[in-house]
Structures are given as structure tokens and as C-alpha cells.
CSV table of C-alpha atoms in Angstrom, one decimal:
chain,number,residue,atom,x,y,z
A,257,MET,CA,-12.1,-63.5,-53.3
A,258,LYS,CA,-9.2,-62.2,-51.4
A,259,GLU,CA,-10.2,-64.3,-48.4
A,260,ASN,CA,-9.2,-67.4,-50.3
A,261,THR,CA,-5.8,-68.6,-49.2
A,262,THR,CA,-5.4,-71.9,-51.0
A,263,PHE,CA,-5.8,-73.2,-54.5
A,264,GLY,CA,-8.7,-75.4,-53.5
A,265,GLU,CA,-10.6,-72.5,-51.8
A,266,LEU,CA,-10.1,-70.4,-54.9
A,267,LYS,CA,-11.6,-73.1,-57.2
A,268,LYS,CA,-14.6,-73.5,-54.9
A,269,SER,CA,-15.2,-69.8,-54.9
A,270,GLY,CA,-15.9,-69.9,-58.7
A,271,TYR,CA,-12.9,-67.9,-59.7
A,272,THR,CA,-12.0,-68.4,-63.4
A,273,HIS,CA,-8.6,-67.7,-64.8
A,274,LYS,CA,-8.4,-65.0,-67.5
A,275,THR,CA,-5.4,-63.9,-69.6
A,276,ILE,CA,-4.5,-60.3,-69.1
A,277,SER,CA,-5.9,-59.5,-72.5
A,278,GLU,CA,-9.3,-61.1,-71.5
A,279,GLU,CA,-9.1,-59.3,-68.2
A,280,ILE,CA,-8.6,-55.8,-69.8
A,281,GLN,CA,-11.3,-56.5,-72.4
A,282,HIS,CA,-13.8,-57.6,-69.7
A,283,ASN,CA,-13.2,-54.5,-67.6
A,284,LEU,CA,-13.1,-52.2,-70.7
A,285,ILE,CA,-16.5,-53.5,-71.9
A,286,ALA,CA,-18.0,-53.1,-68.4
A,287,LYS,CA,-16.8,-49.4,-68.3
A,288,ILE,CA,-18.1,-48.7,-71.8
A,289,LYS,CA,-21.5,-50.2,-71.0
A,290,ALA,CA,-21.7,-48.3,-67.7
A,291,LYS,CA,-20.8,-45.0,-69.6
A,292,GLU,CA,-17.8,-44.6,-67.3
A,293,PRO,CA,-14.7,-42.7,-68.5
A,294,VAL,CA,-12.0,-45.2,-69.5
A,295,PHE,CA,-8.9,-42.9,-69.7
A,296,GLU,CA,-9.5,-40.0,-67.3
A,297,GLY,CA,-7.5,-36.8,-67.6
A,298,LEU,CA,-6.5,-37.2,-71.2
A,299,TRP,CA,-7.9,-34.0,-72.6
A,300,GLY,CA,-8.3,-33.7,-76.4
A,301,TYR,CA,-8.0,-37.4,-77.1
A,302,GLU,CA,-11.7,-38.2,-76.8
A,303,ASP,CA,-12.3,-38.4,-80.5
A,304,THR,CA,-8.9,-39.4,-81.8
A,305,VAL,CA,-6.5,-41.5,-79.6
A,306,ILE,CA,-8.9,-43.0,-77.1
A,307,PRO,CA,-11.2,-44.7,-79.7
A,308,GLN,CA,-8.1,-46.2,-81.3
A,309,LEU,CA,-6.9,-47.4,-77.9
A,310,LYS,CA,-10.2,-49.1,-77.2
A,311,LYS,CA,-10.2,-50.9,-80.5
A,312,ALA,CA,-6.6,-52.0,-80.0
A,313,LEU,CA,-7.3,-53.4,-76.5
A,314,LEU,CA,-10.5,-55.1,-77.7
A,315,ALA,CA,-8.4,-56.7,-80.4
A,316,GLY,CA,-5.9,-57.9,-77.8
A,317,HIS,CA,-3.0,-56.1,-79.4
A,318,HIS,CA,0.3,-54.9,-78.1
A,319,ILE,CA,0.5,-51.2,-78.7
A,320,ASN,CA,3.1,-48.7,-79.8
A,321,LEU,CA,2.3,-45.1,-78.9
A,322,LEU,CA,4.0,-42.8,-81.4
A,323,GLY,CA,4.2,-39.1,-80.8
A,324,LEU,CA,6.4,-36.1,-80.0
A,325,ARG,CA,7.5,-35.2,-76.5
A,326,GLY,CA,4.9,-34.2,-73.9
A,327,GLN,CA,1.9,-35.9,-75.6
A,328,ALA,CA,0.9,-38.0,-72.5
A,329,LYS,CA,2.2,-41.4,-74.0
A,330,THR,CA,3.4,-42.7,-70.6
A,331,ARG,CA,0.3,-41.4,-68.9
A,332,ILE,CA,-1.9,-43.3,-71.3
A,333,ALA,CA,-0.1,-46.5,-70.4
A,334,ARG,CA,-0.4,-45.9,-66.7
A,335,ARG,CA,-4.1,-45.2,-67.1
A,336,MET,CA,-4.5,-48.8,-68.4
A,337,VAL,CA,-3.9,-50.1,-64.8
A,338,SER,CA,-7.6,-49.1,-64.1
A,339,LEU,CA,-8.7,-51.8,-66.6
A,340,LEU,CA,-7.1,-54.6,-64.5
A,341,ASP,CA,-9.0,-56.5,-61.8
A,342,GLU,CA,-8.4,-55.1,-58.4
A,343,TYR,CA,-6.6,-58.2,-57.2
A,344,MET,CA,-5.0,-61.2,-58.9
A,345,PRO,CA,-4.2,-64.6,-57.4
A,346,ILE,CA,-0.7,-66.0,-57.7
A,347,VAL,CA,1.1,-69.1,-56.4
A,348,LYS,CA,2.5,-67.8,-53.1
A,349,GLY,CA,6.3,-67.1,-53.5
A,350,SER,CA,6.3,-67.1,-57.3
A,351,GLU,CA,8.8,-64.7,-58.8
A,352,ILE,CA,6.9,-64.4,-62.0
A,353,ASN,CA,3.2,-64.2,-60.8
A,354,ASP,CA,2.4,-67.8,-61.7
A,355,SER,CA,-1.4,-68.5,-61.9
A,356,PRO,CA,-2.2,-71.6,-59.9
A,357,PHE,CA,-4.4,-72.6,-62.9
A,358,GLN,CA,-1.5,-72.3,-65.4
A,359,THR,CA,1.9,-72.6,-63.8
A,360,ILE,CA,4.9,-71.9,-66.0
A,361,SER,CA,7.9,-71.7,-63.6
A,362,LYS,CA,9.5,-74.8,-62.1
A,363,TYR,CA,8.9,-73.5,-58.6
A,364,ALA,CA,5.2,-73.2,-59.1
A,365,ARG,CA,4.8,-76.4,-61.1
A,366,ASP,CA,6.6,-78.4,-58.4
A,367,LEU,CA,4.6,-76.7,-55.6
A,368,VAL,CA,1.2,-77.4,-57.3
A,369,ASP,CA,2.2,-81.0,-58.1
A,370,GLU,CA,3.2,-81.5,-54.4
A,371,LEU,CA,0.4,-79.8,-52.6
A,372,GLY,CA,-2.5,-79.7,-55.1
A,373,ASP,CA,-5.5,-77.9,-53.7
A,374,ASP,CA,-3.5,-77.1,-50.6
A,375,THR,CA,-1.1,-74.9,-52.6
A,376,PRO,CA,-1.0,-71.5,-50.9
A,377,ILE,CA,-1.9,-68.4,-52.9
A,378,SER,CA,-1.4,-64.7,-52.4
A,379,TRP,CA,-3.1,-61.7,-54.0
A,380,VAL,CA,-1.4,-58.9,-56.0
A,381,HIS,CA,-3.1,-55.5,-56.2
A,382,ARG,CA,-3.4,-54.0,-59.7
A,383,ASN,CA,-1.1,-51.1,-58.8
A,384,ASP,CA,1.7,-53.6,-58.4
A,385,ARG,CA,1.0,-55.0,-61.9
A,386,PHE,CA,2.5,-52.1,-63.8
A,387,PHE,CA,6.2,-52.4,-64.9
A,388,GLU,CA,8.0,-49.6,-66.7
A,389,LYS,CA,11.4,-49.4,-68.2
A,390,LEU,CA,13.2,-46.6,-70.0
A,391,ALA,CA,15.0,-48.0,-73.0
A,392,THR,CA,18.5,-46.5,-72.6
A,393,PRO,CA,21.4,-47.7,-74.7
A,394,ASP,CA,23.0,-49.5,-71.8
A,395,VAL,CA,20.0,-51.9,-71.3
A,396,ASN,CA,21.0,-55.5,-72.0
A,397,VAL,CA,19.3,-58.8,-72.4
A,398,ALA,CA,20.0,-59.8,-68.8
A,399,ASP,CA,18.1,-56.8,-67.6
A,400,LEU,CA,15.0,-57.5,-69.7
A,401,ILE,CA,15.0,-61.3,-70.0
A,402,GLY,CA,17.3,-62.7,-67.4
A,403,ASP,CA,20.6,-64.6,-66.8
A,404,ILE,CA,22.2,-67.4,-64.9
A,405,ASP,CA,22.9,-66.5,-61.3
A,406,PRO,CA,26.2,-68.1,-60.2
A,407,ILE,CA,25.7,-67.2,-56.6
A,408,LYS,CA,22.3,-68.9,-56.5
A,409,ALA,CA,23.9,-72.0,-58.2
A,410,ALA,CA,26.7,-72.0,-55.6
A,411,THR,CA,24.3,-71.5,-52.6
A,412,LEU,CA,21.9,-74.2,-53.7
A,413,LYS,CA,24.7,-76.4,-55.0
A,414,LEU,CA,23.1,-76.8,-58.4
A,415,PRO,CA,24.6,-77.1,-61.8
A,416,TYR,CA,24.2,-74.4,-64.3
A,417,SER,CA,22.0,-76.7,-66.3
A,418,ASP,CA,19.3,-76.6,-63.6
A,419,GLU,CA,16.4,-74.2,-64.3
A,420,ARG,CA,16.5,-73.1,-60.6
A,421,VAL,CA,19.7,-71.1,-61.1
A,422,LEU,CA,18.1,-68.7,-63.5
A,423,HIS,CA,17.6,-65.1,-62.5
A,424,TYR,CA,14.6,-63.7,-64.2
A,425,GLY,CA,14.7,-60.2,-65.8
A,426,MET,CA,12.0,-57.5,-65.8
A,427,ILE,CA,9.9,-59.0,-68.5
A,428,PRO,CA,9.3,-62.5,-67.0
A,429,ARG,CA,8.7,-60.8,-63.6
A,430,ALA,CA,6.0,-58.7,-65.4
A,431,ASN,CA,4.1,-61.9,-66.3
A,432,ARG,CA,0.3,-61.2,-66.2
A,433,CYS,CA,1.1,-57.5,-65.9
A,434,ILE,CA,1.3,-54.4,-68.1
A,435,PHE,CA,4.9,-53.8,-69.3
A,436,VAL,CA,5.8,-50.4,-70.7
A,437,LEU,CA,9.0,-49.9,-72.6
A,438,ASN,CA,9.6,-46.1,-73.1
A,439,GLU,CA,11.6,-44.6,-76.0
A,440,LEU,CA,11.8,-47.9,-77.9
A,441,PRO,CA,14.1,-46.7,-80.7
A,442,ASP,CA,16.8,-46.0,-78.1
A,443,LEU,CA,17.0,-49.7,-77.4
A,444,GLN,CA,19.9,-51.3,-79.3
A,445,ALA,CA,18.9,-53.4,-82.3
A,446,ARG,CA,20.4,-56.6,-80.9
A,447,ILE,CA,18.3,-56.1,-77.7
A,448,GLN,CA,15.1,-55.5,-79.7
A,449,VAL,CA,15.7,-58.8,-81.4
A,450,SER,CA,15.4,-60.5,-78.0
A,451,LEU,CA,11.7,-59.3,-77.9
A,452,PHE,CA,10.7,-61.1,-81.1
A,453,ASN,CA,9.6,-64.4,-79.6
A,454,ILE,CA,8.2,-62.9,-76.4
A,455,LEU,CA,5.8,-60.9,-78.5
A,456,GLN,CA,4.9,-63.6,-80.9
A,457,GLU,CA,5.3,-67.1,-79.3
A,458,GLY,CA,5.9,-66.4,-75.6
A,459,ASP,CA,9.3,-68.2,-75.7
A,460,ILE,CA,12.4,-66.9,-73.9
A,461,GLN,CA,15.9,-68.2,-74.0
A,462,ILE,CA,18.5,-67.5,-71.3
A,463,ARG,CA,22.1,-68.6,-71.8
A,464,GLY,CA,21.1,-71.6,-73.9
A,465,PHE,CA,18.2,-72.7,-71.8
A,466,GLN,CA,15.3,-73.6,-74.1
A,467,LEU,CA,12.4,-72.6,-71.9
A,468,ARG,CA,8.8,-72.8,-73.1
A,469,MET,CA,7.4,-70.0,-71.0
A,470,PRO,CA,4.1,-68.7,-72.3
A,471,LEU,CA,4.4,-65.3,-70.7
A,472,ASP,CA,1.1,-63.4,-70.5
A,473,ILE,CA,2.0,-59.7,-70.8
A,474,GLN,CA,0.3,-56.6,-72.2
A,475,PHE,CA,3.1,-54.6,-73.9
A,476,VAL,CA,2.9,-50.9,-74.4
A,477,PHE,CA,5.8,-49.2,-76.3
A,478,THR,CA,6.4,-45.5,-76.7
A,479,ALA,CA,8.5,-43.8,-79.3
A,480,ASN,CA,9.2,-40.3,-80.7
A,481,PRO,CA,9.2,-40.0,-84.5
A,482,GLU,CA,12.4,-37.9,-84.2
A,483,ASP,CA,14.1,-41.0,-82.8
A,484,TYR,CA,13.7,-43.0,-86.0
A,485,THR,CA,16.4,-40.9,-87.7
A,486,ASN,CA,18.4,-39.1,-84.9
A,487,ARG,CA,19.1,-41.8,-82.4
A,488,GLY,CA,18.0,-45.2,-83.6
A,489,SER,CA,15.1,-47.0,-85.1
A,490,ILE,CA,12.6,-49.8,-84.4
A,491,VAL,CA,13.7,-52.8,-86.3
A,492,THR,CA,11.2,-53.9,-88.9
A,493,PRO,CA,10.5,-57.5,-87.5
A,494,LEU,CA,9.7,-55.9,-84.1
A,495,LYS,CA,7.3,-53.4,-85.6
A,496,ASP,CA,5.6,-56.2,-87.4
A,497,ARG,CA,4.9,-58.0,-84.1
A,498,ILE,CA,3.3,-54.9,-82.5
A,499,GLY,CA,-0.4,-55.1,-83.2
A,500,SER,CA,-1.4,-51.4,-83.2
A,501,GLN,CA,0.5,-48.2,-83.7
A,502,ILE,CA,-1.3,-45.2,-82.4
A,503,PHE,CA,-0.3,-41.6,-83.1
A,504,THR,CA,-0.7,-39.1,-80.3
A,505,HIS,CA,-0.9,-35.3,-80.8
A,506,TYR,CA,-0.8,-31.9,-79.1
A,507,PRO,CA,-4.0,-30.2,-77.9
A,508,GLN,CA,-5.7,-28.7,-80.9
A,509,SER,CA,-7.3,-25.7,-79.1
A,510,ILE,CA,-6.4,-23.2,-76.4
A,511,ALA,CA,-9.3,-24.4,-74.3
A,512,LEU,CA,-8.0,-28.0,-74.2
A,513,ALA,CA,-4.5,-26.9,-73.6
A,514,ARG,CA,-5.7,-24.8,-70.6
A,515,GLN,CA,-7.5,-27.9,-69.1
A,516,ILE,CA,-4.2,-29.8,-69.3
A,517,THR,CA,-2.2,-27.0,-67.7
A,518,GLU,CA,-4.7,-26.5,-64.9
A,519,GLN,CA,-4.8,-30.2,-64.2
A,520,GLU,CA,-1.0,-30.7,-64.1
A,521,ALA,CA,0.5,-27.5,-62.8
A,522,ARG,CA,1.6,-27.8,-59.1
A,523,VAL,CA,-0.1,-24.8,-57.6
A,524,SER,CA,-1.1,-24.9,-53.9
A,525,LEU,CA,-4.6,-24.1,-52.7
A,526,SER,CA,-3.3,-21.1,-50.7
A,527,ASP,CA,-1.7,-19.7,-53.9
A,528,ARG,CA,-4.9,-20.2,-55.9
A,529,GLU,CA,-6.8,-18.2,-53.2
A,530,THR,CA,-4.3,-15.3,-52.9
A,531,ILE,CA,-3.3,-14.9,-56.6
A,532,GLU,CA,-5.9,-14.1,-59.2
A,533,VAL,CA,-5.1,-15.3,-62.7
A,534,PRO,CA,-7.0,-13.4,-65.4
A,535,GLU,CA,-8.7,-15.6,-68.0
A,536,LEU,CA,-6.8,-13.8,-70.7
A,537,ALA,CA,-3.5,-14.6,-69.0
A,538,LYS,CA,-4.3,-18.3,-69.1
A,539,ASP,CA,-5.1,-18.1,-72.8
A,540,LEU,CA,-1.9,-16.1,-73.4
A,541,LEU,CA,0.2,-18.7,-71.6
A,542,GLU,CA,-1.1,-21.5,-73.9
A,543,GLU,CA,-0.7,-19.2,-76.9
A,544,ILE,CA,3.1,-19.2,-76.3
A,545,ALA,CA,3.2,-23.0,-76.9
A,546,PHE,CA,1.1,-22.7,-80.0
A,547,ALA,CA,3.4,-19.9,-81.3
A,548,ALA,CA,6.5,-22.1,-80.5
A,549,ARG,CA,5.1,-25.0,-82.5
A,550,ASN,CA,4.7,-22.8,-85.5
A,551,SER,CA,7.9,-20.8,-85.1
A,552,GLU,CA,10.6,-20.7,-87.7
A,553,PHE,CA,13.2,-20.7,-85.0
A,554,VAL,CA,12.0,-23.9,-83.3
A,555,ASP,CA,12.6,-27.4,-84.5
A,556,ALA,CA,9.1,-28.7,-85.4
A,557,LYS,CA,10.4,-32.3,-85.5
A,558,SER,CA,11.3,-32.2,-81.8
A,559,GLY,CA,8.0,-30.8,-80.8
A,560,VAL,CA,7.1,-28.4,-78.0
A,561,SER,CA,6.0,-30.4,-74.9
A,562,ALA,CA,2.9,-29.6,-72.9
A,563,ARG,CA,5.3,-29.4,-70.0
A,564,LEU,CA,6.3,-25.9,-71.3
A,565,THR,CA,3.0,-24.3,-70.3
A,566,ILE,CA,2.8,-26.4,-67.1
A,567,SER,CA,6.3,-25.2,-66.0
A,568,ALA,CA,5.4,-21.7,-67.2
A,569,MET,CA,2.3,-21.5,-65.1
A,570,GLU,CA,4.2,-22.6,-62.1
A,571,ASN,CA,6.8,-19.9,-62.7
A,572,LEU,CA,4.1,-17.3,-63.3
A,573,MET,CA,2.5,-18.1,-60.0
A,574,ALA,CA,5.9,-18.1,-58.3
A,575,ALA,CA,6.6,-14.6,-59.6
A,576,ALA,CA,3.3,-13.3,-58.1
A,577,LYS,CA,4.0,-15.2,-54.8
A,578,LEU,CA,7.4,-13.6,-54.6
A,579,ARG,CA,5.7,-10.2,-54.9
A,580,LEU,CA,3.3,-11.1,-52.0
A,581,ILE,CA,6.2,-12.2,-49.8
A,582,GLU,CA,8.5,-9.2,-50.5
A,583,GLY,CA,5.7,-6.7,-50.3
A,584,ASN,CA,4.1,-8.3,-47.3
A,585,LEU,CA,0.8,-8.3,-49.3
A,586,GLU,CA,-2.3,-10.4,-48.8
A,587,ARG,CA,-3.5,-10.6,-52.4
A,588,THR,CA,-2.3,-9.9,-55.9
A,589,ALA,CA,-3.1,-10.7,-59.5
A,590,ILE,CA,-1.0,-11.9,-62.5
A,591,ARG,CA,0.2,-9.1,-64.7
A,592,LEU,CA,1.5,-9.2,-68.2
A,593,LEU,CA,4.8,-7.9,-66.9
A,594,ASP,CA,5.0,-11.2,-64.9
A,595,PHE,CA,5.3,-13.1,-68.2
A,596,MET,CA,9.0,-12.3,-68.3
A,597,SER,CA,9.3,-14.8,-65.5
A,598,VAL,CA,8.3,-17.7,-67.8
A,599,ILE,CA,11.3,-17.3,-70.1
A,600,PRO,CA,13.3,-20.0,-68.2
A,601,SER,CA,10.4,-22.4,-68.8
A,602,ILE,CA,10.5,-21.7,-72.5
A,603,THR,CA,14.3,-21.8,-73.1
A,604,GLY,CA,14.6,-25.2,-71.5
A,605,LYS,CA,11.7,-26.8,-73.4
A,606,ILE,CA,12.4,-25.9,-77.1
A,607,GLU,CA,15.0,-27.2,-79.6
A,608,LEU,CA,16.2,-24.4,-81.9
A,609,VAL,CA,17.0,-24.7,-85.5
A,610,TYR,CA,20.1,-22.9,-86.9
A,611,GLU,CA,18.4,-19.5,-87.2
A,612,GLY,CA,17.1,-19.8,-83.7
A,613,GLU,CA,20.6,-20.6,-82.3
A,614,GLN,CA,21.8,-17.4,-84.1
A,615,GLU,CA,19.0,-15.4,-82.3
A,616,GLY,CA,19.7,-17.0,-78.9
A,617,ALA,CA,17.3,-19.0,-76.8
A,618,GLU,CA,16.2,-16.1,-74.5
A,619,HIS,CA,15.6,-13.8,-77.4
A,620,VAL,CA,13.5,-16.5,-79.2
A,621,ALA,CA,11.5,-16.8,-76.0
A,622,LYS,CA,10.8,-13.1,-76.0
A,623,ILE,CA,9.7,-13.3,-79.7
A,624,LEU,CA,7.3,-16.1,-78.8
A,625,ILE,CA,5.8,-14.1,-76.0
A,626,ASP,CA,5.4,-11.1,-78.5
A,627,GLN,CA,3.7,-13.4,-81.0
A,628,ALA,CA,1.4,-14.8,-78.3
A,629,VAL,CA,0.5,-11.2,-77.2
A,630,MET,CA,-0.3,-10.2,-80.8
A,631,SER,CA,-2.4,-13.3,-81.3
A,632,GLN,CA,-4.5,-12.6,-78.2
A,633,PHE,CA,-4.6,-8.8,-78.8
A,634,GLU,CA,-6.0,-9.2,-82.3
A,635,THR,CA,-9.0,-11.2,-81.0
A,636,ILE,CA,-10.1,-8.2,-78.9
A,637,PHE,CA,-8.8,-4.9,-80.4
A,638,PRO,CA,-8.6,-3.4,-83.9
A,639,ARG,CA,-5.5,-4.3,-86.0
A,640,ILE,CA,-2.6,-1.9,-85.7
A,641,GLY,CA,-1.7,-0.6,-89.1
A,642,LYS,CA,1.9,-0.5,-90.0
A,643,LEU,CA,1.6,2.7,-92.1
A,644,GLU,CA,-0.8,5.5,-91.5
A,645,LYS,CA,-1.6,8.4,-93.7
A,646,GLN,CA,-0.7,11.8,-92.1
A,647,GLY,CA,-3.7,13.4,-90.5
A,648,VAL,CA,-5.8,10.2,-90.5
A,649,LYS,CA,-6.8,9.3,-87.0
A,650,THR,CA,-6.7,5.6,-85.9
A,651,PRO,CA,-8.1,4.0,-82.7
A,652,TYR,CA,-4.5,4.3,-81.2
A,653,THR,CA,-3.7,7.9,-82.2
A,654,ASP,CA,-4.7,9.5,-78.9
A,655,LEU,CA,-2.9,6.9,-76.9
A,656,ILE,CA,0.3,7.2,-78.9
A,657,GLN,CA,0.2,11.0,-78.7
A,658,TRP,CA,-0.2,10.7,-74.9
A,659,PHE,CA,3.3,9.2,-74.7
A,660,ASP,CA,4.7,12.2,-76.6
A,661,GLU,CA,4.6,14.1,-73.3
A,662,ASN,CA,4.4,11.3,-70.7
A,663,GLN,CA,6.1,8.2,-69.6
A,664,LEU,CA,4.7,5.1,-67.9
A,665,GLN,CA,6.9,2.9,-65.6
A,666,LEU,CA,5.5,-0.3,-64.3
A,667,ASN,CA,7.3,-2.2,-61.6
A,668,TYR,CA,7.1,-5.9,-60.6
A,669,SER,CA,7.0,-4.9,-57.0
A,670,ASP,CA,4.2,-2.4,-57.2
A,671,THR,CA,1.2,-3.1,-55.1
A,672,ASP,CA,-1.9,-3.8,-57.1
A,673,THR,CA,-3.3,-0.4,-56.1
A,674,ASP,CA,-0.2,1.4,-57.3
A,675,TYR,CA,0.1,-0.7,-60.5
A,676,ASN,CA,-3.5,-0.3,-61.5
A,677,GLY,CA,-3.5,3.4,-60.6
A,678,LYS,CA,-0.6,4.0,-63.0
A,679,LEU,CA,-2.5,2.2,-65.8
A,680,ASN,CA,-5.8,4.0,-65.2
A,681,ALA,CA,-4.0,7.3,-65.2
A,682,VAL,CA,-3.5,6.8,-69.0
A,683,LYS,CA,-6.9,8.1,-70.0
A,684,PRO,CA,-6.7,7.3,-73.7
A,685,LEU,CA,-5.8,3.7,-72.8
A,686,VAL,CA,-8.8,3.5,-70.4
A,687,ARG,CA,-11.2,4.7,-73.2
A,688,LEU,CA,-9.7,2.3,-75.8
A,689,VAL,CA,-10.1,-0.7,-73.5
A,690,ASP,CA,-13.7,0.3,-72.4
A,691,GLU,CA,-14.7,0.7,-76.1
A,692,ASN,CA,-13.5,-2.7,-77.2
A,693,THR,CA,-14.2,-5.0,-74.3
A,694,GLY,CA,-17.4,-6.0,-72.5
A,695,ASP,CA,-18.2,-6.1,-68.9
A,696,LEU,CA,-14.8,-7.0,-67.3
A,697,ASN,CA,-13.7,-7.1,-63.7
A,698,ASP,CA,-10.8,-4.8,-62.7
A,699,THR,CA,-8.2,-7.5,-63.0
A,700,GLU,CA,-9.2,-8.5,-66.6
A,701,ARG,CA,-9.5,-4.9,-67.6
A,702,ASN,CA,-6.1,-3.9,-66.3
A,703,PHE,CA,-4.5,-7.0,-68.1
A,704,CYS,CA,-6.2,-5.8,-71.3
A,705,MET,CA,-4.5,-2.4,-70.8
A,706,GLU,CA,-1.1,-4.0,-70.5
A,707,LEU,CA,-1.9,-6.1,-73.6
A,708,VAL,CA,-2.5,-2.9,-75.7
A,709,LEU,CA,0.7,-1.3,-74.5
A,710,TRP,CA,2.7,-4.5,-75.3
A,711,ALA,CA,1.1,-4.8,-78.7
A,712,LEU,CA,2.0,-1.2,-79.6
A,713,THR,CA,5.7,-1.9,-78.7
A,714,VAL,CA,5.7,-5.0,-80.8
A,715,ASN,CA,4.4,-2.9,-83.7
A,716,LYS,CA,7.0,-0.2,-82.9
A,717,LYS,CA,4.4,2.5,-82.1
A,718,LEU,CA,5.9,2.8,-78.7
A,719,ASP,CA,9.2,2.0,-77.1
A,720,LYS,CA,9.7,-0.3,-74.2
A,721,SER,CA,12.8,-0.3,-72.1
A,722,GLU,CA,13.4,-3.2,-69.8
A,723,ALA,CA,15.2,-2.9,-66.4
A,724,GLU,CA,15.7,-5.5,-63.8
A,725,ASN,CA,12.4,-4.9,-62.0
A,726,SER,CA,10.4,-2.7,-64.3
A,727,PHE,CA,9.3,-1.8,-67.8
A,728,THR,CA,9.1,1.8,-69.1
A,729,TYR,CA,6.9,2.7,-72.0
A,730,ASP,CA,7.8,5.8,-74.0
A,731,ALA,CA,7.2,7.4,-77.4
A,732,PRO,CA,9.3,5.9,-80.2
A,733,GLY,CA,12.9,6.9,-80.1
A,734,ILE,CA,12.9,8.0,-76.4
A,735,GLY,CA,13.1,4.7,-74.6
A,736,LYS,CA,15.4,1.8,-75.1
A,737,TYR,CA,13.6,-0.7,-77.2
A,738,TYR,CA,15.1,-4.2,-77.4
A,739,SER,CA,15.5,-5.2,-81.0
A,740,ARG,CA,13.8,-8.4,-82.2
């Protein structure tokens, strides 16, 4: 098809004109029949969002994706490009992607009337048929719809009443394309009004020009429910013109959250080969986000973006990489101590309620890490009792008593051999882990040892004092325990 360079050749080739909705539906149906994935990389949406998307597209609807931050709303819209034909023919030189079969601009109409089948055509790749605009308060009608261009009028010596002096905005230029308007509630109400006819009748009006332009656009809007009250709202007539509103959501399991983080985190191949990440550490990282979404200190209406764990994983790997560089080491593994490096990734990704502001962002981040540790700990080890009867032995008695006469200092910069040697020197800790875990490799086993120590400090059975580059574990009352 791409070899055709004139309108006549295109017609002889058997090409048939399709609206963008028909085009998307045709390719969607083909993918479904071929059992091919339609929206790749959208983990956790297979049984919720994606079926609704398929129905909306088959219905030919414009779509509003409604969800909290970091729920892949924009990614969904970008994935829709794969449902377009690889190439699309347009009248060569057209600013608004005129189809030679259905011309709507004066330039294209005049050219086809003059040249007929000899009208030159060019081909647009589907990657160039995606338009995206962030709806900031300073966006105006001229940006989206268009305006009169006085320079063009002066250059061409045309009156302002001539259609050729118009400068088209982003939406007309997105004719026969996908147009995504992000954060729709941030768009001023008077600007939202300008979208009414475009969505319903395809009419646009520029500075008094009454243009009948049946624009052919697949609109996708995104919005955050928080925006409806805090910053603005979607005006009711506009919502009425959007065919389908689809709610997105966060991953509903640790396993799905891990898939997203592993897919999105920017970790080089060399880092993956030299830094071992225990499976428990990956689960713990995701558990922090789950703890944040349920925390009394975090504003649930704002949500906790999936970008928190993505950024945290990158920081975690960076901490281990720094140890490799500073110690001139060849390999290392992620330690629980390294999780203090993810605090900057947490503090920048959560909105605190009043109680959280009183605690402080960094302190809330430490609380979330503590909660995540306890959640993972209790899936492996016996629950730590808050009160014990005197003389009654618990699974942790020997370990706690060991610290009556000993101290354990773990340093960020320790080599793996030194670090693991310190942990394995605590014999009651070794026995406890071996009794409660299965066949683990050394890295997983050592991480479990750290998990036990951390959980005991959270339950105030041990003290943990934090220095710039180390943690020291002591019997209660000996070390400096940070207050939660």
C-alpha cells in the first residue's frame, strides 16, 4: 500500500477508507481472534480494566480513565496506538491529515478538485498518530482548537474572512488520530465547553468562522478523583458526551506489584548480574506501598503511586552499587539495612494528613518500613507476644537473652563475608531461622535473620541504634532506640 503515491493508485489498490473507530475495532477484533495480547504490560488489569476497554472501543466510545496517581492511565492510552493500521494515507501537505476519500480542509478540497486521481498522497506511521496534551490551567482555546494567524493573512495577502488564514490547534491536527487529554479537571470550565461540539457533532468554531469540520478523533481523557474537589471538575455536559468512564486501580497483590516494578525499574543488566536481590526483599519493597495505602498518616484520596516502589527499587540497587564501588567488590546482595536508602523514594511519593505532618515525612517513611517488615515477618515466623509470663520460654527467649551479654553492629560497607559472618555468629538467631524456614540459599537465609532482628526492635524486645553507616542491636535499654 505504501508504494501508492497518488489518489488514483490508492483507489486501484483496493484500499478502503475507514474511520479511526472502525480502524481500531477492526484491529482489535483481529487481535482477539488471534489470541494476541491487546494491552501488553498492564499487569493486574486483565480481568477488570482491559475487558471494559475492549467493550468501550468496540462501542466506538470516547473514554475517560478515572483513577488515582500512578495507575497506568496514560500508559493505557499509549498502548492504543498498537490498534491503529501501520500506515495511513493522507493528502500530501495536509495540516490536518485529510483523507483523499473525505477531504475536510480547504487546502485538500481544492487540491483534489484540481488534480483528481493525480492528487499526491503521503503515508503517516501509526506512531505519529498519537497526540497528548496535559490540561494545565493556562491552556486556551487557541492551543486546542485554533486561531486566526495575522502573519499568514499578511503574507498571503488574504482577508481575515478567508479560511486559509486559520492556524489549526492541536485537536484539528490530530484528525484521524488518538488524542489524549491528561488531567481533564485541571482544564478551565470555559475551555472544556469548547470540546462539546467536537465530541458530539464534529463542529469547530474559530473566531466566528462557522466551519463544518467532521473531525475523526479517538479521544481518551484521564482524571484523578481527587481533582473533582481539590482543583476543579469536569463540567456535566462534557461528561455526558464521553461514552465510557473506566475506573483504574492499584495492583491487588504483591505478586502483581512485583511484576510492575520489575518491568518499570531502570536497572542495568550489569547491576542485575552483580547485585543479588532476595525474593523476600522484593516482596518487602512492595509491602511498603501496601502499608502506605492503608496508613493513618497518608492521605488515601491522593493515593500512593506505583512509582514509589519503582523509584525505591532503583534506590535500593543504587545503595548496593555504591557498596560495590567503594569497597572495590565484585558482587553483593541486598540487605535489610539497605532499605533505609529507600526513604527518599517514600517521602516524595506520599501526601500526609495532619497527623502525618506532625510525625514528619521521614518518620512516617520509617514507620511504613516497620509495618512492611512486620507484615512479611509474620508470614514466616511465630508472632511476637507483647507480654510474656515470667519463666515461660518463647521462640525468641534465647535470642533476646543473647543480647543481654552481646552486641551486634551491622555496617553498610561490610563485605558480604563480614556481614554474613556477624549474623551467623548469633547462634540462637541461626537456629530460629533454620527451624522456621525451608531450604533457603545463603542470601535469603541471611535476609531472614535481619528480618527477625528488625521485627524484635519494632516490638521493643531489642533496641536498635542508628548511625550514619551502621545499625547496632542491643538488649532493651542499652542502645539508642528511635521512638515511633
